[in-house]
Amino acid sequence: MMSTRREFLQSSTAGIAAASTIPGVLGAMETPSVELPLGQAEHCIMVWLGGGACQVDTWDPKRLGDAKTKKPGSYYKSIETAIPGVEVCEHLSKCAPILDRFNPIRSVHHDVIDEHAAATNRMHTGRRTSGTIVYPSIGSIIAHKRGAAGEGVPAYVLIGYPNITRGPGFLGASAGYVYLTDTSQGPAGLSRPVGIGDARQQRRERLLETVRNANRRKSASDRKVSGYDETVSEALRLSGPDFMKVFDLDREDSSLRTEYGGEFGQRCLLARRLIEAGTRFVEVSHNLNFVNGTGWDTHNDGQLKQHLLIQELDSALSTLVLDLEKRKLLDKTLIVVNTEFGRPSKFDGGGGRGHQGKAFTVTLAGGGLKTGQAIGTTDELCTEIVDRPVSVPDLFATMCHALQIDTKEQLYTPSNRPVPITDGGVPIQELFI
């Protein structure tokens, strides 16, 4: 990104910040609606911080607190960043000097408090859980609307454990994901068993095709059967050697792999290789509980070693951003650091933190956005949003708009019922103009 652009963005950020100090200017009314230029991103990497990452200990630090005396506040000191006037936690020391490639959205909110599963569903689908319809995840929506960007690769890959909240919902199997949990070997379901050569595989596929043809004739109108058939075709297409080469991380320079770090870092490196190959959307889970004992669900003792999680995130995320930038892929790749909710500044009885959905941070980077500005402000202890609230539908509309998806379009259920892409969301206009 050119320095002149950064100077302009910093100037614009200062203007927005100055306006936001006027009571009610951005908090009491919606940002004026304007026609936004469509985004230019081609790919999305969503980093998932499972458990609920604490915003005051990461992207939105406040005054220093004390867990022992139960004084509310941040657990760690804050440091300056490349965005004037914007600070982050001291353990984000590698992201801080390149934060002009980022947009911390500090005023995301929803009404889920105590239920991790419901909040996870909200932050993947953008909607409340329904008893009558299973909504698609943001990954499936993007895969459905844009498809894969390359030949012989899936549109959507999940690096983590499968879950219905990540799934295609009513969009069906064609908008689903390929998943893996171990970067050392790629998706196990796509690997041929030992001893199965090309000739034997081809015989198997011919026999399978005979069975599938018979089933198609018998159940021509059954959507579940056709969806399964599409999935089988996709799996056979992806099980060849070309796609599986993407998972060979040994092809990467050893020094770069070291910069990315441990297993989570290798997941981020693999995400870069996947988008290079043409995958449209990659979710990378970072809820590796063994690092601090609890993952991002920092009740009780999980708080004591939270810095290990933050440092691991910092190292991998900063390396991913710079690696993409070096390869001229950062403007084409939207990075989203997402989580189910935030945490209050108050400490609980065990010295950890509870849950907070009414004000927390989701951080964006790259994607051709007007980076280098923090969106939204919270009060002195992050208990309330002061200005520029961003709803979950707004966040999803922003992601879709960045990925060149018209958020005014409709999705359709199997019964041909139209469903808006987002639940009334509006893209964050400051990121596009």
Short mmCIF file of C-alpha atoms in Angstrom, two decimals:
data_model
loop_
_atom_site.label_atom_id
_atom_site.label_comp_id
_atom_site.label_asym_id
_atom_site.label_seq_id
_atom_site.Cartn_x
_atom_site.Cartn_y
_atom_site.Cartn_z
CA MET A 1 0.00 0.00 0.00
CA MET A 2 1.47 3.36 -1.00
CA SER A 3 2.46 5.83 1.71
CA THR A 4 0.32 8.59 0.19
CA ARG A 5 -2.73 6.38 0.55
CA ARG A 6 -1.85 5.68 4.18
CA GLU A 7 -1.50 9.41 4.87
CA PHE A 8 -4.90 10.02 3.32
CA LEU A 9 -6.45 7.23 5.37
CA GLN A 10 -4.89 8.54 8.56
CA SER A 11 -6.27 11.97 7.79
CA SER A 12 -9.71 10.49 7.07
CA THR A 13 -9.53 8.44 10.26
CA ALA A 14 -8.76 11.55 12.26
CA GLY A 15 -11.78 13.27 10.71
CA ILE A 16 -14.07 10.39 11.54
CA ALA A 17 -12.66 10.21 15.08
CA ALA A 18 -13.21 13.93 15.57
CA ALA A 19 -16.80 13.67 14.39
CA SER A 20 -17.42 10.70 16.66
CA THR A 21 -16.56 12.77 19.74
CA ILE A 22 -19.67 14.88 19.17
CA PRO A 23 -22.36 13.21 21.29
CA GLY A 24 -24.84 11.30 19.17
CA VAL A 25 -23.34 12.09 15.76
CA LEU A 26 -22.58 8.47 14.85
CA GLY A 27 -24.16 6.67 17.78
CA ALA A 28 -27.71 8.01 17.66
CA MET A 29 -28.29 7.71 13.94
CA GLU A 30 -27.27 5.52 11.06
CA THR A 31 -24.37 6.51 8.85
CA PRO A 32 -25.88 8.25 5.81
CA SER A 33 -26.63 5.73 3.05
CA VAL A 34 -24.61 6.18 -0.12
CA GLU A 35 -23.98 4.04 -3.17
CA LEU A 36 -20.81 2.11 -2.37
CA PRO A 37 -18.35 0.89 -4.99
CA LEU A 38 -18.30 -2.90 -4.97
CA GLY A 39 -15.28 -4.45 -3.30
CA GLN A 40 -12.38 -6.11 -5.10
CA ALA A 41 -11.53 -9.09 -2.91
CA GLU A 42 -11.45 -12.54 -4.48
CA HIS A 43 -10.84 -14.65 -1.37
CA CYS A 44 -11.57 -14.67 2.34
CA ILE A 45 -9.60 -16.21 5.21
CA MET A 46 -11.61 -16.21 8.44
CA VAL A 47 -9.64 -16.89 11.62
CA TRP A 48 -11.97 -18.28 14.27
CA LEU A 49 -11.11 -17.65 17.93
CA GLY A 50 -13.34 -20.28 19.48
CA GLY A 51 -14.44 -19.62 23.05
CA GLY A 52 -14.91 -15.85 22.97
CA ALA A 53 -11.78 -13.67 22.74
CA CYS A 54 -11.57 -10.78 25.20
CA GLN A 55 -11.45 -7.49 23.30
CA VAL A 56 -9.96 -5.44 26.19
CA ASP A 57 -7.04 -7.91 26.31
CA THR A 58 -6.44 -7.77 22.54
CA TRP A 59 -7.77 -5.15 20.07
CA ASP A 60 -9.56 -2.65 22.34
CA PRO A 61 -7.43 -2.18 25.46
CA LYS A 62 -8.62 -0.07 28.37
CA ARG A 63 -7.10 1.04 31.67
CA LEU A 64 -5.04 -1.62 33.40
CA GLY A 65 -7.02 -3.78 35.81
CA ASP A 66 -6.04 -6.29 38.47
CA ALA A 67 -7.47 -9.81 38.61
CA LYS A 68 -6.35 -10.39 42.20
CA THR A 69 -8.15 -7.36 43.60
CA LYS A 70 -10.95 -7.64 41.01
CA LYS A 71 -10.23 -4.16 39.66
CA PRO A 72 -11.92 -4.01 36.21
CA GLY A 73 -9.72 -3.32 33.22
CA SER A 74 -7.30 -4.87 30.77
CA TYR A 75 -5.08 -7.70 31.94
CA TYR A 76 -2.12 -6.48 29.88
CA LYS A 77 -0.49 -3.16 29.06
CA SER A 78 -1.26 -1.50 25.73
CA ILE A 79 1.11 -0.34 23.00
CA GLU A 80 0.93 2.16 20.15
CA THR A 81 0.30 1.00 16.58
CA ALA A 82 0.79 2.18 13.02
CA ILE A 83 -2.64 3.86 13.27
CA PRO A 84 -2.22 7.14 15.18
CA GLY A 85 -4.20 7.14 18.43
CA VAL A 86 -5.07 3.44 18.21
CA GLU A 87 -3.51 1.04 20.71
CA VAL A 88 -3.59 -2.74 21.11
CA CYS A 89 -2.45 -5.24 23.73
CA GLU A 90 1.31 -5.48 24.29
CA HIS A 91 1.23 -9.13 23.17
CA LEU A 92 0.11 -8.07 19.68
CA SER A 93 3.55 -6.56 19.19
CA LYS A 94 4.01 -7.91 15.65
CA CYS A 95 0.59 -6.79 14.42
CA ALA A 96 0.92 -3.34 16.01
CA PRO A 97 3.51 -1.88 13.58
CA ILE A 98 1.53 -3.12 10.56
CA LEU A 99 -1.94 -2.24 11.89
CA ASP A 100 -2.36 0.17 8.97
CA ARG A 101 -3.22 -2.98 6.97
CA PHE A 102 -6.05 -3.70 9.46
CA ASN A 103 -9.45 -2.42 10.52
CA PRO A 104 -10.40 -3.31 14.11
CA ILE A 105 -14.21 -3.17 14.25
CA ARG A 106 -14.60 -2.40 17.96
CA SER A 107 -18.37 -2.00 18.14
CA VAL A 108 -19.74 -5.36 16.99
CA HIS A 109 -22.68 -6.50 19.09
CA HIS A 110 -25.44 -9.08 19.46
CA ASP A 111 -27.80 -10.22 22.22
CA VAL A 112 -26.39 -13.70 22.97
CA ILE A 113 -24.70 -13.86 26.37
CA ASP A 114 -24.40 -17.27 28.01
CA GLU A 115 -24.67 -19.78 25.18
CA HIS A 116 -21.48 -20.49 23.21
CA ALA A 117 -23.27 -22.60 20.58
CA ALA A 118 -25.92 -19.96 19.87
CA ALA A 119 -23.29 -17.20 19.69
CA THR A 120 -21.10 -19.33 17.42
CA ASN A 121 -24.08 -19.90 15.16
CA ARG A 122 -24.82 -16.14 15.15
CA MET A 123 -21.25 -15.27 14.18
CA HIS A 124 -21.24 -17.83 11.36
CA THR A 125 -24.73 -17.38 9.89
CA GLY A 126 -25.50 -13.81 10.91
CA ARG A 127 -28.93 -14.83 12.21
CA ARG A 128 -30.69 -16.15 15.25
CA THR A 129 -31.09 -19.90 15.45
CA SER A 130 -34.40 -20.93 13.88
CA GLY A 131 -36.54 -23.98 14.56
CA THR A 132 -37.87 -24.05 11.01
CA ILE A 133 -34.88 -23.30 8.78
CA VAL A 134 -31.15 -23.97 8.88
CA TYR A 135 -29.41 -20.89 7.57
CA PRO A 136 -26.14 -21.14 5.63
CA SER A 137 -22.84 -19.97 7.08
CA ILE A 138 -21.02 -16.98 5.64
CA GLY A 139 -18.47 -19.39 4.13
CA SER A 140 -21.23 -21.28 2.33
CA ILE A 141 -22.87 -18.07 1.14
CA ILE A 142 -19.62 -16.86 -0.39
CA ALA A 143 -18.89 -20.30 -1.88
CA HIS A 144 -22.43 -20.44 -3.31
CA LYS A 145 -22.31 -16.97 -4.84
CA ARG A 146 -18.73 -16.93 -6.10
CA GLY A 147 -17.72 -20.58 -6.53
CA ALA A 148 -14.09 -21.65 -6.61
CA ALA A 149 -11.58 -19.25 -8.12
CA GLY A 150 -9.50 -22.05 -9.63
CA GLU A 151 -9.87 -25.42 -11.30
CA GLY A 152 -9.74 -28.61 -9.28
CA VAL A 153 -10.13 -27.01 -5.83
CA PRO A 154 -13.12 -26.65 -3.47
CA ALA A 155 -14.69 -23.26 -3.00
CA TYR A 156 -14.78 -23.65 0.80
CA VAL A 157 -12.27 -25.31 3.13
CA LEU A 158 -12.57 -25.58 6.91
CA ILE A 159 -9.35 -26.15 8.86
CA GLY A 160 -10.90 -27.30 12.11
CA TYR A 161 -13.66 -29.55 13.36
CA PRO A 162 -16.89 -29.79 11.29
CA ASN A 163 -20.03 -28.28 12.74
CA ILE A 164 -23.51 -27.43 11.48
CA THR A 165 -22.89 -23.73 12.11
CA ARG A 166 -20.17 -23.81 9.42
CA GLY A 167 -22.40 -25.65 6.98
CA PRO A 168 -24.47 -24.81 3.91
CA GLY A 169 -27.90 -24.99 5.56
CA PHE A 170 -30.69 -24.78 3.03
CA LEU A 171 -28.22 -24.13 0.19
CA GLY A 172 -27.40 -27.84 0.12
CA ALA A 173 -24.26 -29.92 -0.23
CA SER A 174 -22.88 -28.01 -3.23
CA ALA A 175 -22.18 -25.05 -0.89
CA GLY A 176 -20.57 -27.24 1.77
CA TYR A 177 -16.95 -27.47 2.85
CA VAL A 178 -14.00 -29.81 2.72
CA TYR A 179 -12.41 -30.05 6.15
CA LEU A 180 -9.23 -31.21 7.82
CA THR A 181 -7.95 -31.10 11.38
CA ASP A 182 -4.28 -31.92 10.83
CA THR A 183 -2.06 -29.91 8.49
CA SER A 184 0.42 -32.77 8.21
CA GLN A 185 -1.75 -34.81 5.86
CA GLY A 186 -4.65 -32.91 4.34
CA PRO A 187 -8.29 -34.08 4.24
CA ALA A 188 -8.28 -37.75 5.25
CA GLY A 189 -11.48 -38.50 3.36
CA LEU A 190 -9.87 -37.52 0.06
CA SER A 191 -6.74 -39.64 0.38
CA ARG A 192 -6.61 -42.99 -1.36
CA PRO A 193 -5.99 -46.02 0.86
CA VAL A 194 -2.51 -47.48 0.68
CA GLY A 195 -2.25 -49.94 -2.20
CA ILE A 196 -4.94 -48.38 -4.41
CA GLY A 197 -3.24 -47.46 -7.70
CA ASP A 198 -4.68 -45.57 -10.67
CA ALA A 199 -6.01 -48.66 -12.48
CA ARG A 200 -7.78 -50.03 -9.41
CA GLN A 201 -9.19 -46.59 -8.58
CA GLN A 202 -10.60 -46.27 -12.09
CA ARG A 203 -12.31 -49.67 -11.81
CA ARG A 204 -13.84 -48.60 -8.51
CA GLU A 205 -15.10 -45.36 -9.99
CA ARG A 206 -16.71 -47.18 -12.96
CA LEU A 207 -18.54 -49.52 -10.57
CA LEU A 208 -19.60 -46.58 -8.40
CA GLU A 209 -20.89 -44.73 -11.47
CA THR A 210 -23.10 -47.70 -12.38
CA VAL A 211 -24.65 -47.68 -8.90
CA ARG A 212 -25.05 -43.91 -8.94
CA ASN A 213 -26.79 -43.95 -12.33
CA ALA A 214 -29.31 -46.47 -11.03
CA ASN A 215 -29.95 -44.38 -7.96
CA ARG A 216 -30.38 -41.20 -10.01
CA ARG A 217 -33.11 -42.86 -12.11
CA LYS A 218 -34.86 -44.17 -9.01
CA SER A 219 -34.72 -40.88 -7.04
CA ALA A 220 -34.59 -38.22 -9.72
CA SER A 221 -36.67 -35.72 -7.73
CA ASP A 222 -35.05 -36.26 -4.32
CA ARG A 223 -32.91 -33.23 -3.50
CA LYS A 224 -30.98 -35.07 -0.79
CA VAL A 225 -29.96 -37.78 -3.23
CA SER A 226 -28.88 -35.25 -5.85
CA GLY A 227 -26.94 -33.33 -3.20
CA TYR A 228 -25.17 -36.49 -2.10
CA ASP A 229 -24.41 -37.29 -5.73
CA GLU A 230 -22.85 -33.85 -6.19
CA THR A 231 -20.74 -34.38 -3.08
CA VAL A 232 -19.46 -37.73 -4.36
CA SER A 233 -18.53 -36.16 -7.69
CA GLU A 234 -16.69 -33.34 -5.94
CA ALA A 235 -14.82 -35.76 -3.67
CA LEU A 236 -13.67 -37.88 -6.60
CA ARG A 237 -12.53 -34.77 -8.44
CA LEU A 238 -10.55 -33.51 -5.45
CA SER A 239 -8.92 -36.83 -4.53
CA GLY A 240 -6.41 -36.58 -7.35
CA PRO A 241 -2.76 -35.63 -6.84
CA ASP A 242 -3.05 -32.03 -8.07
CA PHE A 243 -5.24 -30.78 -5.24
CA MET A 244 -3.49 -32.88 -2.60
CA LYS A 245 -0.20 -31.14 -3.46
CA VAL A 246 -1.59 -28.00 -1.84
CA PHE A 247 -1.25 -29.71 1.55
CA ASP A 248 2.44 -30.46 1.14
CA LEU A 249 3.80 -27.70 3.37
CA ASP A 250 7.30 -29.09 2.97
CA ARG A 251 7.37 -27.29 -0.36
CA GLU A 252 7.56 -24.01 1.56
CA ASP A 253 10.80 -22.38 2.67
CA SER A 254 11.70 -23.61 6.16
CA SER A 255 12.39 -20.09 7.42
CA LEU A 256 8.90 -18.97 6.40
CA ARG A 257 7.34 -21.95 8.15
CA THR A 258 9.26 -20.99 11.27
CA GLU A 259 7.93 -17.43 11.04
CA TYR A 260 4.35 -18.71 10.89
CA GLY A 261 4.95 -20.73 14.05
CA GLY A 262 3.33 -23.90 15.44
CA GLU A 263 0.22 -25.78 14.36
CA PHE A 264 -1.98 -22.69 14.19
CA GLY A 265 0.66 -20.89 12.14
CA GLN A 266 0.88 -23.86 9.77
CA ARG A 267 -2.91 -23.67 9.37
CA CYS A 268 -2.54 -20.03 8.32
CA LEU A 269 0.21 -20.95 5.88
CA LEU A 270 -1.99 -23.68 4.43
CA ALA A 271 -4.81 -21.14 4.10
CA ARG A 272 -2.51 -18.98 1.97
CA ARG A 273 -1.65 -21.98 -0.23
CA LEU A 274 -5.34 -22.80 -0.61
CA ILE A 275 -6.30 -19.33 -1.78
CA GLU A 276 -3.32 -19.34 -4.16
CA ALA A 277 -4.75 -22.55 -5.63
CA GLY A 278 -8.17 -20.93 -6.02
CA THR A 279 -10.16 -21.73 -2.89
CA ARG A 280 -12.59 -18.90 -2.28
CA PHE A 281 -13.18 -19.14 1.49
CA VAL A 282 -11.01 -20.71 4.20
CA GLU A 283 -11.87 -20.85 7.89
CA VAL A 284 -8.91 -21.41 10.20
CA SER A 285 -9.76 -22.41 13.76
CA HIS A 286 -7.56 -21.20 16.59
CA ASN A 287 -9.00 -22.80 19.71
CA LEU A 288 -6.05 -24.96 20.64
CA ASN A 289 -6.88 -25.55 24.28
CA PHE A 290 -3.56 -27.11 25.21
CA VAL A 291 -1.79 -23.75 24.87
CA ASN A 292 -3.39 -22.17 27.95
CA GLY A 293 -5.74 -24.89 29.16
CA THR A 294 -9.03 -23.29 28.10
CA GLY A 295 -8.58 -21.72 24.69
CA TRP A 296 -10.26 -18.31 24.37
CA ASP A 297 -12.91 -19.26 26.95
CA THR A 298 -10.90 -17.53 29.65
CA HIS A 299 -12.83 -18.22 32.81
CA ASN A 300 -10.75 -18.83 35.92
CA ASP A 301 -7.18 -20.01 35.27
CA GLY A 302 -7.48 -19.67 31.49
CA GLN A 303 -6.88 -15.95 32.00
CA LEU A 304 -3.43 -16.53 33.51
CA LYS A 305 -1.92 -17.89 30.31
CA GLN A 306 -4.09 -16.03 27.81
CA HIS A 307 -0.97 -14.20 26.61
CA LEU A 308 0.28 -17.47 25.07
CA LEU A 309 -2.79 -17.56 22.82
CA ILE A 310 -2.45 -13.89 21.94
CA GLN A 311 1.23 -14.24 21.09
CA GLU A 312 0.50 -17.26 18.89
CA LEU A 313 -2.24 -15.34 17.09
CA ASP A 314 0.03 -12.30 16.73
CA SER A 315 2.89 -14.23 15.19
CA ALA A 316 0.81 -16.20 12.69
CA LEU A 317 -1.53 -13.35 11.73
CA SER A 318 1.23 -10.79 11.16
CA THR A 319 3.19 -13.30 9.07
CA LEU A 320 0.09 -14.13 7.02
CA VAL A 321 -0.58 -10.45 6.28
CA LEU A 322 3.01 -9.73 5.23
CA ASP A 323 3.27 -12.98 3.25
CA LEU A 324 0.10 -12.13 1.30
CA GLU A 325 1.32 -8.58 0.77
CA LYS A 326 4.65 -9.81 -0.57
CA ARG A 327 2.81 -12.04 -3.04
CA LYS A 328 0.47 -9.17 -4.03
CA LEU A 329 -2.51 -11.08 -2.66
CA LEU A 330 -3.41 -8.95 0.37
CA ASP A 331 -5.73 -6.59 -1.50
CA LYS A 332 -7.42 -9.63 -3.04
CA THR A 333 -7.81 -11.47 0.27
CA LEU A 334 -10.09 -10.34 3.08
CA ILE A 335 -8.86 -11.57 6.46
CA VAL A 336 -11.47 -11.70 9.23
CA VAL A 337 -10.51 -12.41 12.87
CA ASN A 338 -13.84 -13.52 14.30
CA THR A 339 -15.13 -14.88 17.62
CA GLU A 340 -18.53 -15.67 19.17
CA PHE A 341 -18.59 -12.80 21.66
CA GLY A 342 -16.29 -10.71 23.81
CA ARG A 343 -15.67 -10.52 27.55
CA PRO A 344 -16.31 -7.86 30.19
CA SER A 345 -13.58 -5.83 31.88
CA LYS A 346 -14.69 -7.20 35.26
CA PHE A 347 -13.00 -10.32 36.61
CA ASP A 348 -15.02 -13.26 37.89
CA GLY A 349 -14.55 -15.14 41.17
CA GLY A 350 -11.75 -17.28 39.73
CA GLY A 351 -9.85 -14.34 38.26
CA GLY A 352 -11.07 -14.91 34.71
CA ARG A 353 -13.82 -13.19 32.73
CA GLY A 354 -17.43 -13.88 31.85
CA HIS A 355 -19.21 -13.36 28.51
CA GLN A 356 -20.17 -10.13 26.74
CA GLY A 357 -22.07 -9.82 23.48
CA LYS A 358 -23.12 -6.17 23.64
CA ALA A 359 -19.70 -4.78 22.66
CA PHE A 360 -16.72 -6.66 21.23
CA THR A 361 -14.19 -6.58 18.40
CA VAL A 362 -13.94 -8.34 15.06
CA THR A 363 -10.81 -7.39 13.13
CA LEU A 364 -10.53 -7.16 9.35
CA ALA A 365 -7.37 -6.88 7.25
CA GLY A 366 -6.55 -6.52 3.56
CA GLY A 367 -9.36 -7.26 1.13
CA GLY A 368 -8.94 -4.00 -0.77
CA LEU A 369 -10.62 -2.12 2.08
CA LYS A 370 -9.65 1.37 3.17
CA THR A 371 -7.51 0.05 5.97
CA GLY A 372 -5.76 1.93 8.75
CA GLN A 373 -8.84 2.98 10.70
CA ALA A 374 -10.55 1.62 13.78
CA ILE A 375 -14.34 1.54 13.46
CA GLY A 376 -16.47 2.18 16.53
CA THR A 377 -15.68 3.31 20.05
CA THR A 378 -16.54 1.77 23.41
CA ASP A 379 -16.62 3.48 26.81
CA GLU A 380 -13.81 3.50 29.38
CA LEU A 381 -14.38 -0.14 30.37
CA CYS A 382 -15.93 -1.43 27.15
CA THR A 383 -19.29 -1.95 28.80
CA GLU A 384 -21.19 0.09 26.20
CA ILE A 385 -20.76 1.24 22.61
CA VAL A 386 -20.22 5.00 22.42
CA ASP A 387 -20.45 5.42 18.64
CA ARG A 388 -20.75 3.58 15.33
CA PRO A 389 -22.42 0.32 16.44
CA VAL A 390 -21.94 -2.51 13.93
CA SER A 391 -24.48 -5.33 13.98
CA VAL A 392 -23.61 -8.86 12.95
CA PRO A 393 -25.68 -8.47 9.74
CA ASP A 394 -23.70 -5.26 9.03
CA LEU A 395 -20.46 -7.19 9.47
CA PHE A 396 -21.65 -9.93 7.10
CA ALA A 397 -22.86 -7.37 4.57
CA THR A 398 -19.39 -5.82 4.70
CA MET A 399 -17.75 -9.18 4.07
CA CYS A 400 -20.07 -9.96 1.16
CA HIS A 401 -19.64 -6.49 -0.36
CA ALA A 402 -15.86 -6.81 -0.11
CA LEU A 403 -16.13 -10.18 -1.92
CA GLN A 404 -18.06 -8.53 -4.79
CA ILE A 405 -21.43 -9.96 -3.73
CA ASP A 406 -24.49 -7.73 -4.08
CA THR A 407 -26.13 -7.86 -0.67
CA LYS A 408 -29.48 -6.86 -2.18
CA GLU A 409 -29.71 -10.23 -3.92
CA GLN A 410 -31.70 -13.15 -2.52
CA LEU A 411 -30.91 -16.72 -1.62
CA TYR A 412 -33.58 -19.37 -2.21
CA THR A 413 -34.67 -22.30 -0.07
CA PRO A 414 -35.57 -25.68 -1.65
CA SER A 415 -39.21 -24.54 -1.65
CA ASN A 416 -38.13 -21.44 -3.62
CA ARG A 417 -38.70 -19.11 -0.71
CA PRO A 418 -36.50 -15.98 -1.02
CA VAL A 419 -34.18 -15.22 1.88
CA PRO A 420 -32.03 -12.05 2.01
CA ILE A 421 -28.30 -12.69 1.96
CA THR A 422 -28.01 -10.83 5.27
CA ASP A 423 -30.60 -10.10 7.92
CA GLY A 424 -30.97 -6.43 6.93
CA GLY A 425 -27.25 -5.71 7.09
CA VAL A 426 -25.59 -2.63 5.57
CA PRO A 427 -21.89 -2.59 4.59
CA ILE A 428 -19.61 -0.35 6.67
CA GLN A 429 -19.28 2.48 4.21
CA GLU A 430 -16.06 3.96 5.69
CA LEU A 431 -14.24 0.86 4.47
CA PHE A 432 -15.17 1.41 0.83
CA ILE A 433 -15.20 5.19 0.20
#
